[in-house]
C-alpha cells in the first residue's frame, strides 16, 4: 500500500554535474572577472610565461572530432588553465585580482571534476601537443582564455555529451 | 540569325539578371542585417556572423577613386601560424553615391571563442582596424519564423508559438522578445523569454491583437544583436459568452416557452372566455320561452304558469280570465236559425261567426241582421257545427238563440249575471215550440223570436252592460249539447246550478276582455229529430228528466266546452 503512493522516480536522476546551468554560472563569473581586468594594464602583468590552451573552435572541425578527442581537449585545457591560474594566484599581490583568481581557480577545479565524471578514463593521461597552447604574460589574457575556453569547448562538450543530454535545459 | 557577339552579350545579360534576382532575394535579409549592425555599432568597420559558420565584415563610403586599393587582413591570434590573411573584398553600390565593401571570410578560418584582428589598409597603410573581435559575440540571427497565435480555453488569452532560428549547437542560447499590441493602439506589451512559446493573459475580449517576435543570443556563450521583428500575426480574442452556457440557457428558454404554450393551449377556452366573454343568455330566466313557445313572448305570457309574475298589473279584483276554446270552426248556423239566414251568416268559415252584414256577431263582429231571414234558407247538409255567440248584441229579431237556449232542459232561471250567455242556450220551453220538421222550422223560429222580444230587450240591456266591460264571474260552468234537430244530446256532468233555480237556462260566462276561444261542435241537420245516431254520450245527467227524453226533446244543440280557469 505504501508503495502505491510512491511515484516511480526517474531511472537516471538529474546529475548536478551535468547541469548546464552550473557551467553557465561559472561562465558568468568568468565574464565578470574578464570585465574587471579590461582596464588593467600594469596590475595584470605577470612575471613569467603562462601556458594556456587554445580556445578557438571551428564548427566544421569540431563536428569532425569524436567525443574522445573532444574530452581530451577539454581536459587538457582545463588542466593548463588550472595551472596557470594557480601560478597567477601565487604571483598576484592585488587583493581584488586575487579574489577573482581564487574564484576562477575554484570554478576550474569544479569544472574539471564535472568533465572527469563523464569522461572515459583512457583520455585522462594523454598529453596533447603544444600546438594547442600558447603563452602569455597578461592576467587579462588568462581570464580571457579561461572565459573563452569555458564558453566554447567546454560548453560544446557539455551540451553534446550523451551522459549530459538529460541535463540540458 | 543573331550575330555571335550579340548572342554572347544577351546570354551574359540573362545570366547576370538571374543571378542578380537570386542575390537580390538573399541580400534583402543581409541588407537588413547590415543596416542593423551598422546602426548598432559605432565603428566604421562592422563584422557579424549569421550562423556561427560564416563571418563577414563590411564598410561603406562614398564613391571614390580608390575602389580597387582597399585590402583587408585578418589574423587569428590563436591560429596555427598566426599570420595575417587577406580577405577578398566585394563592392556593391548602395544609393547613388555610396559603395559598400564586403569581406566574407572563408569558412575554415571562422574561429569562434578566439580573438581576431582585422585590418583594412589602403596602399599599405592601415586605415581601419578592429582588435579582439570574438566572432561568437557578433551574432545576428534570422528572425523567428512560423509565428502562430491561437486562442486558449479562456477567452481573454492568446497562445503564441514560433520556430527558433537556425543555429547549430547553441539553439538554447537564444532569447526572444514577444510584442503584442491591439490594432490601432500604440501600447505594446513585451516579454522576454527563452522558450519558443508564450501565453498572454488578461487581454481585452473581442479585440484584434498583433503579435511579433524577435531573437537575440542570450549572452552566455554567444552574444549579438536583436534580429528584426517577425511579420505581425493578428488574432482575435474570444467573447465572454461561453458556448456551453449559451446553449444551455437557450435550451432552458425553449423549454419554458413550450410549457407556456402548452398551458395556453389547454386553457384556451378559459382564456377566451375571459378576454371575449360570452353574451349571457336569458334562457334560464324565462322558463320554456325558447323551447316550447319558440320565442313567442306573447304566447309564453299567456300560457306559462309564470305569467302571473309578468301580469301583476292585471292582478286586481278581476278574476283571472277564462279561456274559451272553440272545438271546431263554425261552419253553419244552428239549423233553426240557420234556416233563416245561414247562407248569409256562414259564408265565412272563420272560427267566429262573422259575416259581412249579418246580425250574428261574435265579439264585436258585425251584427247579424236577424231581420233578414232568407226565405227558404236551408241548412247546408254538411254544416254540422255548433256555434257560440258571445255577443249580447244579438238581437232577438231573428234569433233563435233565445229559443235555443230555452230549449235547455231544466234551466228555467237565469241570473242577471249570467245574462250574457243567455243567448247561447235555448230554453226547454222554447225547444218545445220548435218544430223539428224542416218545413216548420222557420215558423217556429219566428215564433220564438217574437215571444222573446221582451226578454231580448232586457237581455240587450244587460248585454250592453256586459259590453261595457263589466266582468261577471261564473262560479261554474255547464254546457249542454244539442243536436241539430234540437234534441238534447248531452249535458255536462257538472252541477248545473243554473238549471235548478233559473227560469232561463243561462249559462254565464265572464267577459274579461280576453278573447274566448270556443269550439263549436257540429250538429246535424234538424231534419232528423229523432235521430241521434251520430251523437254519443247522450245526456249523461241522470237527474234531469229531459235527459231521459233526450231523444224526444227538440232543441238546438249547443256544445260548449270551456275551460274554467
GROMACS .gro file of N, CA and C in nm, chain B residues 96-221:
model
  378
  265UNK      N    1   2.304   5.629  -5.456
  265UNK     CA    2   2.359   5.692  -5.577
  265UNK      C    3   2.509   5.716  -5.564
  266UNK      N    4   2.552   5.742  -5.443
  266UNK     CA    5   2.693   5.779  -5.430
  266UNK      C    6   2.767   5.704  -5.320
  267UNK      N    7   2.709   5.594  -5.278
  267UNK     CA    8   2.772   5.517  -5.171
  267UNK      C    9   2.809   5.379  -5.222
  268UNK      N   10   2.917   5.334  -5.171
  268UNK     CA   11   2.963   5.199  -5.203
  268UNK      C   12   2.990   5.124  -5.075
  269UNK      N   13   2.970   4.998  -5.085
  269UNK     CA   14   2.993   4.914  -4.967
  269UNK      C   15   3.094   4.808  -5.004
  270UNK      N   16   3.190   4.793  -4.913
  270UNK     CA   17   3.293   4.692  -4.932
  270UNK      C   18   3.265   4.580  -4.835
  271UNK      N   19   3.255   4.465  -4.889
  271UNK     CA   20   3.218   4.349  -4.807
  271UNK      C   21   3.327   4.245  -4.819
  272UNK      N   22   3.365   4.192  -4.700
  272UNK     CA   23   3.463   4.083  -4.698
  272UNK      C   24   3.399   3.964  -4.633
  273UNK      N   25   3.390   3.856  -4.702
  273UNK     CA   26   3.332   3.732  -4.650
  273UNK      C   27   3.446   3.635  -4.619
  274UNK      N   28   3.455   3.598  -4.496
  274UNK     CA   29   3.567   3.513  -4.452
  274UNK      C   30   3.547   3.371  -4.503
  275UNK      N   31   3.650   3.306  -4.531
  275UNK     CA   32   3.640   3.163  -4.564
  275UNK      C   33   3.600   3.084  -4.439
  276UNK      N   34   3.522   2.986  -4.462
  276UNK     CA   35   3.460   2.912  -4.352
  276UNK      C   36   3.563   2.846  -4.261
  277UNK      N   37   3.672   2.802  -4.317
  277UNK     CA   38   3.770   2.732  -4.235
  277UNK      C   39   3.845   2.827  -4.142
  278UNK      N   40   3.834   2.949  -4.170
  278UNK     CA   41   3.903   3.046  -4.087
  278UNK      C   42   3.811   3.109  -3.984
  279UNK      N   43   3.690   3.066  -3.982
  279UNK     CA   44   3.596   3.122  -3.882
  279UNK      C   45   3.622   3.051  -3.752
  280UNK      N   46   3.688   3.118  -3.660
  280UNK     CA   47   3.723   3.059  -3.530
  280UNK      C   48   3.643   3.131  -3.422
  281UNK      N   49   3.560   3.052  -3.359
  281UNK     CA   50   3.480   3.108  -3.251
  281UNK      C   51   3.561   3.103  -3.123
  282UNK      N   52   3.521   3.176  -3.033
  282UNK     CA   53   3.575   3.177  -2.897
  282UNK      C   54   3.724   3.212  -2.895
  283UNK      N   55   3.764   3.284  -2.999
  283UNK     CA   56   3.905   3.322  -3.005
  283UNK      C   57   3.913   3.461  -3.063
  284UNK      N   58   3.998   3.539  -3.017
  284UNK     CA   59   4.005   3.679  -3.064
  284UNK      C   60   4.063   3.686  -3.206
  285UNK      N   61   4.009   3.782  -3.280
  285UNK     CA   62   4.052   3.807  -3.417
  285UNK      C   63   4.101   3.951  -3.427
  286UNK      N   64   4.184   3.968  -3.524
  286UNK     CA   65   4.231   4.103  -3.550
  286UNK      C   66   4.210   4.130  -3.697
  287UNK      N   67   4.149   4.246  -3.729
  287UNK     CA   68   4.115   4.276  -3.868
  287UNK      C   69   4.172   4.413  -3.900
  288UNK      N   70   4.225   4.422  -4.017
  288UNK     CA   71   4.282   4.548  -4.060
  288UNK      C   72   4.238   4.575  -4.202
  289UNK      N   73   4.211   4.702  -4.228
  289UNK     CA   74   4.183   4.746  -4.364
  289UNK      C   75   4.294   4.846  -4.401
  290UNK      N   76   4.354   4.814  -4.508
  290UNK     CA   77   4.466   4.900  -4.547
  290UNK      C   78   4.441   4.952  -4.687
  291UNK      N   79   4.489   5.070  -4.703
  291UNK     CA   80   4.482   5.134  -4.834
  291UNK      C   81   4.623   5.178  -4.870
  292UNK      N   82   4.665   5.116  -4.972
  292UNK     CA   83   4.801   5.146  -5.019
  292UNK      C   84   4.901   5.123  -4.908
  293UNK      N   85   4.886   5.008  -4.845
  293UNK     CA   86   4.979   4.961  -4.742
  293UNK      C   87   4.970   5.041  -4.614
  294UNK      N   88   4.876   5.122  -4.603
  294UNK     CA   89   4.859   5.193  -4.475
  294UNK      C   90   4.723   5.155  -4.418
  295UNK      N   91   4.729   5.127  -4.298
  295UNK     CA   92   4.608   5.079  -4.229
  295UNK      C   93   4.518   5.198  -4.200
  296UNK      N   94   4.404   5.188  -4.250
  296UNK     CA   95   4.308   5.295  -4.224
  296UNK      C   96   4.201   5.254  -4.125
  297UNK      N   97   4.174   5.129  -4.126
  297UNK     CA   98   4.075   5.082  -4.030
  297UNK      C   99   4.123   4.953  -3.969
  298UNK      N  100   4.093   4.934  -3.844
  298UNK     CA  101   4.127   4.807  -3.782
  298UNK      C  102   4.031   4.778  -3.667
  299UNK      N  103   4.023   4.652  -3.646
  299UNK     CA  104   3.943   4.607  -3.531
  299UNK      C  105   4.025   4.503  -3.457
  300UNK      N  106   4.023   4.514  -3.323
  300UNK     CA  107   4.102   4.426  -3.237
  300UNK      C  108   4.011   4.339  -3.152
  301UNK      N  109   4.057   4.223  -3.127
  301UNK     CA  110   3.988   4.131  -3.033
  301UNK      C  111   3.840   4.117  -3.065
  302UNK      N  112   3.823   4.084  -3.188
  302UNK     CA  113   3.683   4.055  -3.226
  302UNK      C  114   3.657   3.908  -3.203
  303UNK      N  115   3.563   3.884  -3.118
  303UNK     CA  116   3.519   3.747  -3.097
  303UNK      C  117   3.397   3.723  -3.185
  304UNK      N  118   3.412   3.635  -3.271
  304UNK     CA  119   3.301   3.610  -3.365
  304UNK      C  120   3.175   3.568  -3.291
  305UNK      N  121   3.190   3.496  -3.183
  305UNK     CA  122   3.070   3.450  -3.110
  305UNK      C  123   3.001   3.565  -3.036
  306UNK      N  124   3.059   3.683  -3.042
  306UNK     CA  125   2.993   3.797  -2.981
  306UNK      C  126   2.921   3.887  -3.080
  307UNK      N  127   2.934   3.860  -3.207
  307UNK     CA  128   2.870   3.943  -3.310
  307UNK      C  129   2.771   3.859  -3.391
  308UNK      N  130   2.690   3.790  -3.320
  308UNK     CA  131   2.595   3.701  -3.386
  308UNK      C  132   2.465   3.779  -3.412
  309UNK      N  133   2.420   3.779  -3.535
  309UNK     CA  134   2.288   3.833  -3.567
  309UNK      C  135   2.214   3.727  -3.645
  310UNK      N  136   2.106   3.686  -3.584
  310UNK     CA  137   2.035   3.570  -3.637
  310UNK      C  138   1.924   3.615  -3.731
  311UNK      N  139   1.862   3.517  -3.792
  311UNK     CA  140   1.739   3.542  -3.867
  311UNK      C  141   1.624   3.560  -3.768
  312UNK      N  142   1.524   3.634  -3.808
  312UNK     CA  143   1.409   3.648  -3.716
  312UNK      C  144   1.336   3.515  -3.700
  313UNK      N  145   1.266   3.498  -3.590
  313UNK     CA  146   1.191   3.373  -3.569
  313UNK      C  147   1.085   3.354  -3.677
  314UNK      N  148   1.062   3.234  -3.713
  314UNK     CA  149   0.968   3.203  -3.822
  314UNK      C  150   0.851   3.121  -3.767
  315UNK      N  151   0.749   3.102  -3.849
  315UNK     CA  152   0.632   3.021  -3.817
  315UNK      C  153   0.564   3.069  -3.689
  316UNK      N  154   0.542   3.199  -3.683
  316UNK     CA  155   0.476   3.252  -3.564
  316UNK      C  156   0.328   3.221  -3.574
  317UNK      N  157   0.274   3.154  -3.473
  317UNK     CA  158   0.131   3.121  -3.471
  317UNK      C  159   0.071   3.172  -3.341
  318UNK      N  160  -0.052   3.225  -3.354
  318UNK     CA  161  -0.124   3.277  -3.239
  318UNK      C  162  -0.257   3.203  -3.233
  319UNK      N  163  -0.285   3.146  -3.117
  319UNK     CA  164  -0.409   3.070  -3.103
  319UNK      C  165  -0.480   3.110  -2.975
  320UNK      N  166  -0.615   3.085  -2.978
  320UNK     CA  167  -0.692   3.108  -2.857
  320UNK      C  168  -0.679   2.989  -2.764
  321UNK      N  169  -0.690   3.017  -2.636
  321UNK     CA  170  -0.690   2.908  -2.539
  321UNK      C  171  -0.832   2.889  -2.487
  322UNK      N  172  -0.847   2.808  -2.380
  322UNK     CA  173  -0.980   2.785  -2.325
  322UNK      C  174  -1.040   2.914  -2.271
  323UNK      N  175  -0.957   2.994  -2.212
  323UNK     CA  176  -1.009   3.121  -2.162
  323UNK      C  177  -1.016   3.219  -2.277
  324UNK      N  178  -1.122   3.295  -2.279
  324UNK     CA  179  -1.139   3.382  -2.395
  324UNK      C  180  -1.044   3.501  -2.398
  325UNK      N  181  -0.986   3.535  -2.284
  325UNK     CA  182  -0.901   3.653  -2.285
  325UNK      C  183  -0.752   3.616  -2.290
  326UNK      N  184  -0.721   3.501  -2.343
  326UNK     CA  185  -0.582   3.457  -2.352
  326UNK      C  186  -0.546   3.423  -2.494
  327UNK      N  187  -0.418   3.443  -2.524
  327UNK     CA  188  -0.367   3.406  -2.656
  327UNK      C  189  -0.237   3.328  -2.637
  328UNK      N  190  -0.222   3.225  -2.715
  328UNK     CA  191  -0.105   3.139  -2.709
  328UNK      C  192  -0.023   3.160  -2.835
  329UNK      N  193   0.102   3.203  -2.816
  329UNK     CA  194   0.190   3.235  -2.928
  329UNK      C  195   0.298   3.130  -2.935
  330UNK      N  196   0.323   3.084  -3.056
  330UNK     CA  197   0.429   2.985  -3.078
  330UNK      C  198   0.508   3.024  -3.201
  331UNK      N  199   0.639   2.986  -3.201
  331UNK     CA  200   0.722   3.015  -3.317
  331UNK      C  201   0.836   2.914  -3.324
  332UNK      N  202   0.905   2.920  -3.434
  332UNK     CA  203   1.021   2.832  -3.453
  332UNK      C  204   1.149   2.911  -3.428
  333UNK      N  205   1.244   2.847  -3.367
  333UNK     CA  206   1.372   2.912  -3.336
  333UNK      C  207   1.453   2.930  -3.464
  334UNK      N  208   1.530   3.033  -3.470
  334UNK     CA  209   1.618   3.049  -3.588
  334UNK      C  210   1.725   2.941  -3.590
  335UNK      N  211   1.770   2.916  -3.708
  335UNK     CA  212   1.866   2.809  -3.726
  335UNK      C  213   2.000   2.846  -3.664
  336UNK      N  214   2.045   2.764  -3.572
  336UNK     CA  215   2.175   2.787  -3.509
  336UNK      C  216   2.226   2.652  -3.461
  337UNK      N  217   2.343   2.620  -3.511
  337UNK     CA  218   2.395   2.490  -3.474
  337UNK      C  219   2.446   2.489  -3.332
  338UNK      N  220   2.422   2.385  -3.266
  338UNK     CA  221   2.479   2.350  -3.136
  338UNK      C  222   2.434   2.443  -3.023
  339UNK      N  223   2.390   2.559  -3.053
  339UNK     CA  224   2.362   2.653  -2.944
  339UNK      C  225   2.221   2.711  -2.956
  340UNK      N  226   2.127   2.623  -2.989
  340UNK     CA  227   1.990   2.673  -3.002
  340UNK      C  228   1.937   2.723  -2.869
  341UNK      N  229   1.974   2.662  -2.762
  341UNK     CA  230   1.921   2.700  -2.633
  341UNK      C  231   1.990   2.822  -2.574
  342UNK      N  232   2.075   2.880  -2.653
  342UNK     CA  233   2.140   3.001  -2.604
  342UNK      C  234   2.076   3.125  -2.663
  343UNK      N  235   1.952   3.112  -2.713
  343UNK     CA  236   1.884   3.225  -2.778
  343UNK      C  237   1.772   3.272  -2.686
  344UNK      N  238   1.758   3.400  -2.674
  344UNK     CA  239   1.642   3.452  -2.601
  344UNK      C  240   1.556   3.531  -2.700
  345UNK      N  241   1.428   3.546  -2.663
  345UNK     CA  242   1.330   3.603  -2.755
  345UNK      C  243   1.257   3.718  -2.689
  346UNK      N  244   1.204   3.799  -2.776
  346UNK     CA  245   1.119   3.906  -2.729
  346UNK      C  246   0.990   3.901  -2.808
  347UNK      N  247   0.875   3.898  -2.735
  347UNK     CA  248   0.744   3.890  -2.799
  347UNK      C  249   0.672   4.021  -2.774
  348UNK      N  250   0.621   4.076  -2.878
  348UNK     CA  251   0.548   4.202  -2.866
  348UNK      C  252   0.404   4.179  -2.907
  349UNK      N  253   0.311   4.226  -2.826
  349UNK     CA  254   0.168   4.213  -2.856
  349UNK      C  255   0.105   4.350  -2.839
  350UNK      N  256   0.027   4.386  -2.936
  350UNK     CA  257  -0.040   4.516  -2.929
  350UNK      C  258  -0.175   4.502  -2.999
  351UNK      N  259  -0.273   4.574  -2.947
  351UNK     CA  260  -0.404   4.570  -3.011
  351UNK      C  261  -0.403   4.663  -3.131
  352UNK      N  262  -0.487   4.629  -3.225
  352UNK     CA  263  -0.488   4.703  -3.351
  352UNK      C  264  -0.530   4.846  -3.325
  353UNK      N  265  -0.451   4.935  -3.372
  353UNK     CA  266  -0.488   5.076  -3.361
  353UNK      C  267  -0.430   5.146  -3.241
  354UNK      N  268  -0.384   5.070  -3.145
  354UNK     CA  269  -0.328   5.136  -3.027
  354UNK      C  270  -0.177   5.122  -3.032
  355UNK      N  271  -0.109   5.211  -2.959
  355UNK     CA  272   0.037   5.210  -2.961
  355UNK      C  273   0.095   5.138  -2.841
  356UNK      N  274   0.010   5.091  -2.754
  356UNK     CA  275   0.060   5.027  -2.634
  356UNK      C  276   0.109   4.888  -2.669
  357UNK      N  277   0.230   4.860  -2.624
  357UNK     CA  278   0.289   4.729  -2.651
  357UNK      C  279   0.324   4.660  -2.522
  358UNK      N  280   0.305   4.531  -2.525
  358UNK     CA  281   0.349   4.453  -2.411
  358UNK      C  282   0.458   4.360  -2.460
  359UNK      N  283   0.574   4.366  -2.395
  359UNK     CA  284   0.690   4.290  -2.441
  359UNK      C  285   0.732   4.193  -2.333
  360UNK      N  286   0.755   4.071  -2.375
  360UNK     CA  287   0.802   3.972  -2.279
  360UNK      C  288   0.927   3.907  -2.334
  361UNK      N  289   1.022   3.887  -2.246
  361UNK     CA  290   1.150   3.826  -2.285
  361UNK      C  291   1.160   3.688  -2.224
  362UNK      N  292   1.169   3.591  -2.309
  362UNK     CA  293   1.174   3.454  -2.259
  362UNK      C  294   1.276   3.376  -2.341
  363UNK      N  295   1.300   3.259  -2.293
  363UNK     CA  296   1.396   3.174  -2.362
  363UNK      C  297   1.328   3.060  -2.436
  364UNK      N  298   1.198   3.037  -2.404
  364UNK     CA  299   1.128   2.929  -2.473
  364UNK      C  300   1.075   2.980  -2.606
  365UNK      N  301   1.032   2.890  -2.683
  365UNK     CA  302   0.976   2.927  -2.813
  365UNK      C  303   0.825   2.933  -2.810
  366UNK      N  304   0.762   2.955  -2.693
  366UNK     CA  305   0.618   2.973  -2.686
  366UNK      C  306   0.589   3.060  -2.566
  367UNK      N  307   0.470   3.117  -2.569
  367UNK     CA  308   0.435   3.212  -2.464
  367UNK      C  309   0.285   3.228  -2.464
  368UNK      N  310   0.226   3.257  -2.346
  368UNK     CA  311   0.082   3.280  -2.334
  368UNK      C  312   0.060   3.419  -2.277
  369UNK      N  313  -0.021   3.493  -2.347
  369UNK     CA  314  -0.058   3.625  -2.297
  369UNK      C  315  -0.194   3.615  -2.231
  370UNK      N  316  -0.204   3.667  -2.109
  370UNK     CA  317  -0.328   3.658  -2.035
  370UNK      C  318  -0.382   3.798  -2.007
  371UNK      N  319  -0.507   3.798  -1.962
  371UNK     CA  320  -0.575   3.922  -1.923
  371UNK      C  321  -0.580   4.021  -2.039
  372UNK      N  322  -0.613   3.968  -2.153
  372UNK     CA  323  -0.628   4.056  -2.268
  372UNK      C  324  -0.772   4.105  -2.275
  373UNK      N  325  -0.792   4.203  -2.360
  373UNK     CA  326  -0.929   4.251  -2.379
  373UNK      C  327  -1.004   4.150  -2.464
  374UNK      N  328  -1.135   4.143  -2.436
  374UNK     CA  329  -1.216   4.049  -2.512
  374UNK      C  330  -1.256   4.111  -2.645
  375UNK      N  331  -1.276   4.024  -2.737
  375UNK     CA  332  -1.328   4.063  -2.869
  375UNK      C  333  -1.246   4.173  -2.932
  376UNK      N  334  -1.115   4.165  -2.916
  376UNK     CA  335  -1.029   4.264  -2.982
  376UNK      C  336  -0.925   4.191  -3.064
  377UNK      N  337  -0.877   4.261  -3.166
  377UNK     CA  338  -0.776   4.202  -3.252
  377UNK      C  339  -0.639   4.247  -3.204
  378UNK      N  340  -0.547   4.150  -3.195
  378UNK     CA  341  -0.412   4.178  -3.148
  378UNK      C  342  -0.312   4.140  -3.256
  379UNK      N  343  -0.199   4.216  -3.259
  379UNK     CA  344  -0.087   4.186  -3.349
  379UNK      C  345   0.030   4.139  -3.265
  380UNK      N  346   0.090   4.029  -3.310
  380UNK     CA  347   0.198   3.967  -3.233
  380UNK      C  348   0.321   3.959  -3.322
  381UNK      N  349   0.437   3.998  -3.265
  381UNK     CA  350   0.566   3.987  -3.335
  381UNK      C  351   0.670   3.932  -3.238
  382UNK      N  352   0.769   3.867  -3.296
  382UNK     CA  353   0.875   3.806  -3.214
  382UNK      C  354   1.010   3.843  -3.275
  383UNK      N  355   1.110   3.864  -3.189
  383UNK     CA  356   1.247   3.878  -3.236
  383UNK      C  357   1.338   3.805  -3.140
  384UNK      N  358   1.458   3.780  -3.190
  384UNK     CA  359   1.550   3.693  -3.116
  384UNK      C  360   1.686   3.759  -3.099
  385UNK      N  361   1.760   3.705  -3.004
  385UNK     CA  362   1.895   3.755  -2.976
  385UNK      C  363   1.964   3.646  -2.895
  386UNK      N  364   2.092   3.630  -2.916
  386UNK     CA  365   2.165   3.535  -2.831
  386UNK      C  366   2.161   3.580  -2.685
  387UNK      N  367   2.159   3.480  -2.599
  387UNK     CA  368   2.137   3.512  -2.458
  387UNK      C  369   2.259   3.572  -2.390
  388UNK      N  370   2.373   3.566  -2.451
  388UNK     CA  371   2.490   3.633  -2.397
  388UNK      C  372   2.578   3.546  -2.310
  389UNK      N  373   2.541   3.424  -2.289
  389UNK     CA  374   2.625   3.340  -2.205
  389UNK      C  375   2.750   3.298  -2.280
  390UNK      N  376   2.728   3.232  -2.388
  390UNK     CA  377   2.845   3.190  -2.467
  390UNK      C  378   2.846   3.259  -2.603
   0.00000   0.00000   0.00000
